[in-house]
mmCIF file of C-alpha atoms in Angstrom:
data_model
loop_
_atom_site.group_PDB
_atom_site.id
_atom_site.type_symbol
_atom_site.label_atom_id
_atom_site.label_comp_id
_atom_site.label_asym_id
_atom_site.label_seq_id
_atom_site.Cartn_x
_atom_site.Cartn_y
_atom_site.Cartn_z
ATOM 1 C CA LYS J 1088 16.015 180.410 43.252
ATOM 2 C CA ILE J 1089 17.496 183.447 44.971
ATOM 3 C CA GLY J 1090 16.633 186.935 43.755
ATOM 4 C CA VAL J 1091 19.075 189.763 44.494
ATOM 5 C CA LEU J 1092 18.204 193.462 44.130
ATOM 6 C CA LEU J 1093 21.439 195.432 43.789
ATOM 7 C CA PRO J 1094 22.234 199.162 44.169
ATOM 8 C CA ASN J 1095 24.441 201.699 42.452
ATOM 9 C CA SER J 1096 26.702 203.907 44.556
ATOM 10 C CA THR J 1097 28.879 206.913 43.780
ATOM 11 C CA THR J 1098 30.767 206.391 47.063
ATOM 12 C CA TYR J 1099 31.389 202.660 46.427
ATOM 13 C CA PRO J 1100 31.267 202.057 42.645
ATOM 14 C CA LEU J 1101 32.080 198.341 43.123
ATOM 15 C CA ILE J 1102 29.510 197.768 45.875
ATOM 16 C CA SER J 1103 27.307 195.386 43.860
ATOM 17 C CA ALA J 1104 30.194 193.596 42.144
ATOM 18 C CA ASN J 1105 32.026 192.947 45.421
ATOM 19 C CA PHE J 1106 28.879 191.823 47.236
ATOM 20 C CA MET J 1107 28.035 189.363 44.449
ATOM 21 C CA THR J 1108 31.611 188.046 44.288
ATOM 22 C CA GLY J 1109 31.401 187.194 47.991
ATOM 23 C CA LEU J 1110 27.885 185.740 47.710
ATOM 24 C CA LYS J 1111 28.691 183.546 44.688
ATOM 25 C CA GLY J 1112 31.944 182.371 46.264
ATOM 26 C CA SER J 1113 30.165 181.289 49.423
ATOM 27 C CA LEU J 1114 27.278 179.549 47.631
ATOM 28 C CA ALA J 1115 29.791 177.620 45.520
ATOM 29 C CA GLU J 1116 30.313 175.461 48.613
ATOM 30 C CA LEU J 1117 26.934 173.839 47.951
ATOM 31 C CA VAL J 1118 27.197 170.520 46.133
ATOM 32 C CA THR J 1119 26.066 170.604 42.503
ATOM 33 C CA ASP J 1120 22.610 169.134 43.013
ATOM 34 C CA LEU J 1121 21.840 171.792 45.658
ATOM 35 C CA SER J 1122 23.267 174.729 43.727
ATOM 36 C CA ALA J 1123 21.154 177.867 43.941
ATOM 37 C CA GLU J 1124 20.106 179.823 40.869
ATOM 38 C CA LEU J 1125 20.926 183.518 41.330
ATOM 39 C CA LEU J 1126 18.787 186.170 39.635
ATOM 40 C CA THR J 1127 19.833 189.832 39.828
ATOM 41 C CA ALA J 1128 18.236 193.199 39.068
ATOM 42 C CA SER J 1129 19.232 196.824 39.593
ATOM 43 C CA ILE J 1130 17.326 199.154 41.946
ATOM 44 C CA GLY J 1131 19.231 202.326 41.087
ATOM 45 C CA PHE J 1132 20.502 204.042 44.221
ATOM 46 C CA GLY J 1133 18.011 202.136 46.392
ATOM 47 C CA THR J 1134 15.889 205.219 47.067
ATOM 48 C CA ASP J 1135 13.006 204.604 44.633
ATOM 49 C CA GLY J 1136 10.347 202.525 46.391
ATOM 50 C CA LYS J 1137 8.253 202.027 43.231
ATOM 51 C CA LEU J 1138 11.226 200.624 41.306
ATOM 52 C CA MET J 1139 12.232 198.419 44.234
ATOM 53 C CA LEU J 1140 8.734 196.973 44.591
ATOM 54 C CA LYS J 1141 8.419 196.428 40.832
ATOM 55 C CA GLU J 1142 11.685 194.456 40.690
ATOM 56 C CA ALA J 1143 10.737 192.472 43.804
ATOM 57 C CA GLU J 1144 7.397 191.519 42.229
ATOM 58 C CA ILE J 1145 9.171 190.330 39.076
ATOM 59 C CA MET J 1146 11.574 188.244 41.163
ATOM 60 C CA LEU J 1147 8.987 186.700 43.465
ATOM 61 C CA LEU J 1148 5.900 186.442 41.254
ATOM 62 C CA ASP J 1149 7.192 186.083 37.683
ATOM 63 C CA ASN J 1150 10.517 184.329 38.350
ATOM 64 C CA GLN J 1151 9.263 182.404 41.403
ATOM 65 C CA ALA J 1152 12.312 183.184 43.557
ATOM 66 C CA ASP J 1153 12.232 181.350 46.893
ATOM 67 C CA VAL J 1154 14.342 183.945 48.739
ATOM 68 C CA LEU J 1155 14.849 187.661 48.101
ATOM 69 C CA ILE J 1156 17.953 189.651 49.035
ATOM 70 C CA VAL J 1157 17.749 193.439 48.777
ATOM 71 C CA PHE J 1158 20.762 195.727 49.224
ATOM 72 C CA ALA J 1159 18.948 198.805 50.526
ATOM 73 C CA ASP J 1160 18.063 200.641 53.721
ATOM 74 C CA HIS J 1161 15.149 201.962 55.723
ATOM 75 C CA PRO J 1162 12.691 203.485 55.259
ATOM 76 C CA VAL J 1163 12.483 202.683 51.516
ATOM 77 C CA VAL J 1164 12.903 198.929 51.966
ATOM 78 C CA GLU J 1165 9.724 198.835 54.056
ATOM 79 C CA CYS J 1166 7.695 199.033 50.828
ATOM 80 C CA LEU J 1167 8.503 195.325 50.349
ATOM 81 C CA PHE J 1168 7.091 194.125 53.672
ATOM 82 C CA PRO J 1169 3.407 193.736 52.647
ATOM 83 C CA LEU J 1170 4.439 191.634 49.621
ATOM 84 C CA ILE J 1171 6.815 189.497 51.683
ATOM 85 C CA ASN J 1172 4.213 188.975 54.418
ATOM 86 C CA ALA J 1173 1.598 187.951 51.846
ATOM 87 C CA LEU J 1174 3.907 185.456 50.110
ATOM 88 C CA LYS J 1175 5.541 184.268 53.365
ATOM 89 C CA LYS J 1176 8.962 184.134 51.727
ATOM 90 C CA LEU J 1177 12.303 185.032 53.283
ATOM 91 C CA LEU J 1178 13.665 188.552 52.745
ATOM 92 C CA ILE J 1179 17.271 189.331 53.705
ATOM 93 C CA VAL J 1180 17.967 193.080 53.937
ATOM 94 C CA VAL J 1181 21.678 193.838 53.560
ATOM 95 C CA ASN J 1182 23.544 197.149 53.893
ATOM 96 C CA SER J 1183 26.390 198.753 55.821
ATOM 97 C CA GLY J 1184 24.253 199.376 58.902
ATOM 98 C CA ALA J 1185 24.698 203.167 58.820
ATOM 99 C CA LYS J 1186 21.209 203.783 60.222
ATOM 100 C CA TYR J 1187 19.559 202.645 63.429
ATOM 101 C CA PRO J 1188 17.566 199.477 62.710
ATOM 102 C CA PRO J 1189 13.778 199.396 63.157
ATOM 103 C CA VAL J 1190 12.427 198.643 66.611
ATOM 104 C CA LYS J 1191 9.710 196.292 65.379
ATOM 105 C CA LYS J 1192 10.873 193.048 63.780
ATOM 106 C CA GLN J 1193 9.165 191.578 60.726
ATOM 107 C CA PRO J 1194 8.207 187.866 60.731
ATOM 108 C CA PHE J 1195 9.926 186.987 57.424
ATOM 109 C CA VAL J 1196 12.764 189.542 57.363
ATOM 110 C CA ILE J 1197 16.404 189.145 58.415
ATOM 111 C CA TYR J 1198 18.617 192.233 58.761
ATOM 112 C CA HIS J 1199 22.196 191.357 57.854
ATOM 113 C CA THR J 1200 24.402 194.453 57.892
ATOM 114 C CA LEU J 1201 27.946 195.469 58.751
ATOM 115 C CA ASN J 1202 26.467 197.033 61.913
ATOM 116 C CA TYR J 1203 28.461 200.245 61.430
ATOM 117 C CA VAL J 1204 26.173 202.194 63.767
ATOM 118 C CA LEU J 1205 26.939 199.746 66.594
ATOM 119 C CA HIS J 1206 30.668 199.939 65.932
ATOM 120 C CA CYS J 1207 30.472 203.744 66.084
ATOM 121 C CA ARG J 1208 28.925 203.540 69.527
ATOM 122 C CA LEU J 1209 31.679 201.172 70.654
ATOM 123 C CA ILE J 1210 34.478 203.456 69.433
ATOM 124 C CA GLY J 1211 32.748 206.445 71.046
ATOM 125 C CA LYS J 1212 32.804 204.620 74.388
ATOM 126 C CA GLN J 1213 36.434 203.638 73.800
ATOM 127 C CA ALA J 1214 37.386 207.261 73.060
ATOM 128 C CA ALA J 1215 35.849 208.375 76.355
ATOM 129 C CA LYS J 1216 38.273 206.116 78.242
ATOM 130 C CA VAL J 1217 41.212 208.249 77.104
ATOM 131 C CA SER J 1218 39.556 211.621 76.543
ATOM 132 C CA SER J 1219 37.268 213.990 78.435
ATOM 133 C CA LYS J 1220 36.922 216.577 75.618
ATOM 134 C CA ALA J 1221 36.736 216.117 71.859
ATOM 135 C CA VAL J 1222 35.798 217.753 68.566
ATOM 136 C CA MET J 1223 33.065 216.160 66.435
ATOM 137 C CA ALA J 1224 33.800 216.350 62.677
ATOM 138 C CA THR J 1225 31.593 215.273 59.788
ATOM 139 C CA SER J 1226 30.185 216.522 56.487
ATOM 140 C CA TYR J 1227 26.819 217.990 55.566
ATOM 141 C CA TYR J 1228 26.030 214.656 53.830
ATOM 142 C CA ASP J 1229 27.452 212.143 56.348
ATOM 143 C CA GLY J 1230 25.911 214.051 59.237
ATOM 144 C CA GLY J 1231 22.489 212.832 58.096
ATOM 145 C CA TYR J 1232 23.205 209.227 59.099
ATOM 146 C CA SER J 1233 22.868 207.613 62.522
ATOM 147 C CA LEU J 1234 26.651 207.161 62.748
ATOM 148 C CA CYS J 1235 27.224 210.687 64.082
ATOM 149 C CA HIS J 1236 24.614 210.314 66.788
ATOM 150 C CA SER J 1237 25.920 206.869 67.719
ATOM 151 C CA ILE J 1238 29.589 207.821 68.084
ATOM 152 C CA SER J 1239 28.833 211.058 69.964
ATOM 153 C CA LYS J 1240 26.249 209.368 72.230
ATOM 154 C CA GLY J 1241 28.707 206.584 73.038
ATOM 155 C CA TYR J 1242 31.231 209.270 73.953
ATOM 156 C CA THR J 1243 29.010 211.565 76.018
ATOM 157 C CA ASP J 1244 27.208 208.719 77.831
ATOM 158 C CA GLN J 1245 30.537 208.011 79.539
ATOM 159 C CA GLY J 1246 30.699 211.564 80.916
ATOM 160 C CA SER J 1247 32.949 213.087 78.247
ATOM 161 C CA SER J 1248 32.022 216.281 76.366
ATOM 162 C CA ILE J 1249 31.973 217.357 72.737
ATOM 163 C CA VAL J 1250 33.307 220.900 72.872
ATOM 164 C CA PHE J 1251 33.153 221.815 69.169
ATOM 165 C CA ASN J 1252 31.129 220.633 66.162
ATOM 166 C CA PHE J 1253 32.626 220.909 62.682
ATOM 167 C CA VAL J 1254 30.372 220.214 59.672
ATOM 168 C CA SER J 1255 32.155 220.521 56.336
ATOM 169 C CA LYS J 1256 30.606 220.966 52.916
ATOM 170 C CA PHE J 1257 30.122 217.736 50.996
ATOM 171 C CA LYS J 1258 32.204 218.503 47.908
ATOM 172 C CA ALA J 1259 35.959 217.938 48.001
ATOM 173 C CA GLU J 1260 36.749 221.178 46.175
ATOM 174 C CA GLU J 1261 34.749 223.145 48.785
ATOM 175 C CA PHE J 1262 36.244 221.396 51.833
ATOM 176 C CA ASP J 1263 37.460 224.038 54.297
ATOM 177 C CA MET J 1264 38.639 222.872 57.714
ATOM 178 C CA GLU J 1265 39.648 226.323 58.975
ATOM 179 C CA PRO J 1266 36.924 226.562 61.688
ATOM 180 C CA MET J 1267 38.108 223.328 63.322
ATOM 181 C CA THR J 1268 41.773 224.219 62.838
ATOM 182 C CA ASP J 1269 41.240 227.601 64.516
ATOM 183 C CA PHE J 1270 39.484 225.950 67.451
ATOM 184 C CA LEU J 1271 42.189 223.317 67.990
ATOM 185 C CA ASN J 1272 44.956 225.919 67.728
ATOM 186 C CA ALA J 1273 43.194 228.043 70.337
ATOM 187 C CA ASN J 1274 42.450 225.114 72.662
ATOM 188 C CA LEU J 1275 45.660 223.169 73.142
ATOM 189 C CA ASP J 1276 44.048 220.894 75.738
ATOM 190 C CA VAL J 1277 41.765 219.366 73.048
ATOM 191 C CA ARG J 1278 43.607 216.785 70.954
ATOM 192 C CA HIS J 1279 40.880 214.199 70.343
ATOM 193 C CA ILE J 1280 38.570 214.097 67.307
ATOM 194 C CA LEU J 1281 35.470 212.003 66.605
ATOM 195 C CA ALA J 1282 35.080 211.828 62.818
ATOM 196 C CA VAL J 1283 32.425 210.402 60.484
ATOM 197 C CA TYR J 1284 33.175 210.627 56.758
ATOM 198 C CA SER J 1285 32.575 208.519 53.649
ATOM 199 C CA ASP J 1286 33.864 209.747 50.276
ATOM 200 C CA LEU J 1287 35.529 212.794 51.881
ATOM 201 C CA SER J 1288 37.737 210.670 54.151
ATOM 202 C CA GLN J 1289 40.847 211.173 52.016
ATOM 203 C CA VAL J 1290 40.394 214.942 51.964
ATOM 204 C CA PHE J 1291 39.838 215.008 55.734
ATOM 205 C CA TYR J 1292 43.037 213.048 56.424
ATOM 206 C CA GLU J 1293 45.043 215.181 53.987
ATOM 207 C CA LYS J 1294 43.833 218.453 55.517
ATOM 208 C CA LEU J 1295 44.637 217.199 59.023
ATOM 209 C CA ALA J 1296 48.181 216.335 57.923
ATOM 210 C CA ILE J 1297 48.660 219.790 56.357
ATOM 211 C CA ASP J 1298 47.262 221.761 59.304
ATOM 212 C CA PHE J 1299 48.797 219.536 62.016
ATOM 213 C CA PRO J 1300 51.916 218.000 60.445
ATOM 214 C CA ALA J 1301 53.541 216.814 63.691
ATOM 215 C CA ILE J 1302 51.033 217.355 66.499
ATOM 216 C CA PRO J 1303 49.805 214.254 68.390
ATOM 217 C CA LEU J 1304 46.131 213.811 67.521
ATOM 218 C CA LYS J 1305 43.914 210.874 68.397
ATOM 219 C CA VAL J 1306 41.139 210.423 65.849
ATOM 220 C CA PHE J 1307 38.249 208.009 66.451
ATOM 221 C CA VAL J 1308 36.379 207.207 63.240
ATOM 222 C CA ASN J 1309 33.533 205.237 61.690
ATOM 223 C CA PRO J 1310 34.605 201.782 60.407
ATOM 224 C CA ALA J 1311 34.684 202.710 56.697
ATOM 225 C CA MET J 1312 37.401 205.301 57.409
ATOM 226 C CA LEU J 1313 39.794 202.453 58.255
ATOM 227 C CA GLU J 1314 39.298 200.790 54.863
ATOM 228 C CA GLU J 1315 42.056 201.202 52.297
ATOM 229 C CA PRO J 1316 40.114 203.240 49.686
ATOM 230 C CA HIS J 1317 39.450 205.901 52.335
ATOM 231 C CA PHE J 1318 43.104 206.640 53.081
ATOM 232 C CA PRO J 1319 45.126 209.239 51.115
ATOM 233 C CA GLU J 1320 47.068 207.808 48.183
ATOM 234 C CA TYR J 1321 50.383 208.173 49.999
ATOM 235 C CA GLY J 1322 49.140 207.350 53.470
ATOM 236 C CA ILE J 1323 48.671 209.605 56.497
ATOM 237 C CA ALA J 1324 51.561 212.070 56.575
ATOM 238 C CA ASN J 1325 51.361 212.934 60.298
ATOM 239 C CA ASN J 1326 53.246 210.123 62.071
ATOM 240 C CA GLU J 1327 52.101 211.478 65.439
ATOM 241 C CA MET J 1328 48.436 210.942 64.617
ATOM 242 C CA SER J 1329 46.584 207.738 65.547
ATOM 243 C CA VAL J 1330 43.336 206.611 63.907
ATOM 244 C CA SER J 1331 41.108 204.077 65.670
ATOM 245 C CA SER J 1332 37.798 202.340 65.140
ATOM 246 C CA TYR J 1333 35.939 199.117 65.784
ATOM 247 C CA VAL J 1334 35.338 197.149 62.587
ATOM 248 C CA PRO J 1335 33.104 194.168 61.708
ATOM 249 C CA TRP J 1336 35.732 192.575 59.466
ATOM 250 C CA THR J 1337 39.412 192.755 58.651
ATOM 251 C CA ALA J 1338 41.536 190.795 56.181
ATOM 252 C CA GLN J 1339 43.851 189.812 59.038
ATOM 253 C CA LEU J 1340 41.303 187.477 60.674
ATOM 254 C CA LYS J 1341 42.791 183.982 60.870
ATOM 255 C CA ALA J 1342 39.490 182.071 60.943
ATOM 256 C CA GLY J 1343 39.179 179.430 58.237
ATOM 257 C CA GLU J 1344 36.096 180.996 56.659
ATOM 258 C CA ASN J 1345 37.827 184.357 56.270
ATOM 259 C CA ILE J 1346 40.905 182.777 54.729
ATOM 260 C CA ALA J 1347 38.619 180.937 52.300
ATOM 261 C CA TYR J 1348 36.717 184.138 51.517
ATOM 262 C CA CYS J 1349 39.870 186.177 50.877
ATOM 263 C CA ASN J 1350 41.368 183.484 48.616
ATOM 264 C CA VAL J 1351 38.184 183.033 46.596
ATOM 265 C CA PHE J 1352 37.595 186.804 46.275
ATOM 266 C CA LYS J 1353 41.133 187.404 44.997
ATOM 267 C CA SER J 1354 41.002 184.510 42.535
ATOM 268 C CA LYS J 1355 37.557 185.389 41.140
ATOM 269 C CA SER J 1356 37.953 189.175 40.892
ATOM 270 C CA SER J 1357 41.693 189.983 41.045
ATOM 271 C CA ARG J 1358 40.683 192.671 43.555
ATOM 272 C CA THR J 1359 41.487 193.172 47.229
ATOM 273 C CA PRO J 1360 38.861 191.618 49.543
ATOM 274 C CA ASP J 1361 36.764 194.126 51.463
ATOM 275 C CA ALA J 1362 33.986 194.287 54.048
ATOM 276 C CA ILE J 1363 31.230 194.429 51.386
ATOM 277 C CA GLY J 1364 32.528 191.193 49.875
ATOM 278 C CA ALA J 1365 32.607 189.667 53.359
ATOM 279 C CA LEU J 1366 28.977 190.739 53.801
ATOM 280 C CA GLY J 1367 28.151 188.860 50.597
ATOM 281 C CA TRP J 1368 30.097 185.771 51.705
ATOM 282 C CA ASP J 1369 28.343 185.683 55.073
ATOM 283 C CA THR J 1370 24.934 186.193 53.435
ATOM 284 C CA GLY J 1371 25.795 183.052 51.499
ATOM 285 C CA SER J 1372 26.658 181.278 54.765
ATOM 286 C CA LEU J 1373 23.216 182.170 56.150
ATOM 287 C CA LEU J 1374 21.549 180.908 52.970
ATOM 288 C CA ILE J 1375 23.489 177.626 52.988
ATOM 289 C CA ASN J 1376 22.282 177.016 56.543
ATOM 290 C CA TYR J 1377 18.719 177.930 55.518
ATOM 291 C CA ILE J 1378 18.790 175.626 52.460
ATOM 292 C CA LYS J 1379 20.202 172.679 54.411
ATOM 293 C CA SER J 1380 17.626 173.220 57.157
ATOM 294 C CA SER J 1381 14.792 173.218 54.585
ATOM 295 C CA LEU J 1382 16.056 169.942 53.128
ATOM 296 C CA ALA J 1383 16.316 168.343 56.568
ATOM 297 C CA ASN J 1384 12.807 169.587 57.479
ATOM 298 C CA PRO J 1385 10.750 169.449 54.249
ATOM 299 C CA LEU J 1386 7.465 170.146 56.057
ATOM 300 C CA PHE J 1387 8.731 173.334 57.712
ATOM 301 C CA GLN J 1388 7.411 176.722 56.581
ATOM 302 C CA THR J 1389 9.507 179.902 56.452
ATOM 303 C CA LYS J 1390 8.863 180.895 60.084
ATOM 304 C CA GLN J 1391 9.919 177.449 61.314
ATOM 305 C CA LEU J 1392 13.077 177.562 59.215
ATOM 306 C CA LEU J 1393 13.872 181.011 60.637
ATOM 307 C CA ASN J 1394 13.487 179.572 64.130
ATOM 308 C CA GLU J 1395 16.108 176.974 63.217
ATOM 309 C CA LEU J 1396 18.506 179.813 62.323
ATOM 310 C CA LEU J 1397 17.949 181.359 65.757
ATOM 311 C CA HIS J 1398 19.636 178.355 67.357
ATOM 312 C CA ALA J 1399 22.507 178.098 64.881
ATOM 313 C CA GLU J 1400 26.060 179.353 65.218
ATOM 314 C CA ILE J 1401 27.116 179.974 61.636
ATOM 315 C CA GLU J 1402 30.748 180.476 60.727
ATOM 316 C CA GLY J 1403 31.400 183.357 58.346
ATOM 317 C CA ALA J 1404 34.189 185.611 57.132
ATOM 318 C CA LYS J 1405 33.328 188.097 59.915
ATOM 319 C CA GLY J 1406 33.437 185.348 62.560
ATOM 320 C CA THR J 1407 30.580 183.438 64.161
ATOM 321 C CA LEU J 1408 27.170 184.789 63.108
ATOM 322 C CA TYR J 1409 24.174 184.897 65.444
ATOM 323 C CA LEU J 1410 20.583 185.744 64.536
ATOM 324 C CA ASP J 1411 18.915 187.651 67.382
ATOM 325 C CA GLY J 1412 15.387 186.430 68.039
ATOM 326 C CA ASP J 1413 14.075 189.771 69.349
ATOM 327 C CA THR J 1414 15.118 191.843 66.337
ATOM 328 C CA HIS J 1415 16.030 189.391 63.533
ATOM 329 C CA GLN J 1416 19.384 191.193 63.272
ATOM 330 C CA VAL J 1417 22.553 189.267 62.518
ATOM 331 C CA PHE J 1418 25.423 189.969 64.912
ATOM 332 C CA SER J 1419 29.076 188.958 64.922
ATOM 333 C CA LYS J 1420 32.224 190.047 66.735
ATOM 334 C CA ALA J 1421 33.624 193.556 66.728
ATOM 335 C CA TYR J 1422 37.362 193.935 66.223
#
């Protein structure tokens, strides 16, 4: 039995549906007599520790789930650790990876995220190779995540400088880019932008196109800003502007697991595959490996089974997955 605690999201309304489509599609690879029973519950927006713990207790104690997956982030998810440590059952924490992970690993916890904070650092370093001065742009809401620190630190650690910070309001109808526009118009030697946005990405791109319709701009963004829902409805109007990022997954990957994921996702949901669905698929790949390892080693306890995962190279939609022994984080390639 696998219990899954799922969130709501105003930014990604289909976050739970897409994650579960990927997870179910992956687990369908198990032969019938090994098929896992999936139990789901809602944890609201994933910010209520009491609700999260209550649903976890129902899953693990009442429903006797063998593994728990929770789609949530730190620090709230830490309320589950005492329960998990007492029961010695596997907990897989999944999310986009928009915050720095904890320094101290937990003995029964795996962190499987899209590692967005790492990809922001990588694109910050990449930006510094072509730029010595840049503007940092984000919103009052998005600025609270580790992504801004990661992309700017990656940039400045290479010797480049952020010469202007623009923090917009977090409502689309109140979005005013005039301070950044005035700065760029007055400083013609600055044509590089580091940007971190979520649900305001479309507005940001549209405003850039209006204020700079034909001026060459190089924009380095967080991974979500390269996903289709974050682009303006009619695309980016400024043909001189380039937008770059590192991403954990793209539909263009030719690996067999990704082709399988994309085909299954389309057939089961009639929607376009996305990174959240790939996260679900790869969580299923980890679980399949864990289940097969437990069957091959029936006397092993959870810690021993986790040690088996440390030595495995698991193929997923994002590429080959590795579980790091020092942190219990799952890593895969950046593209």
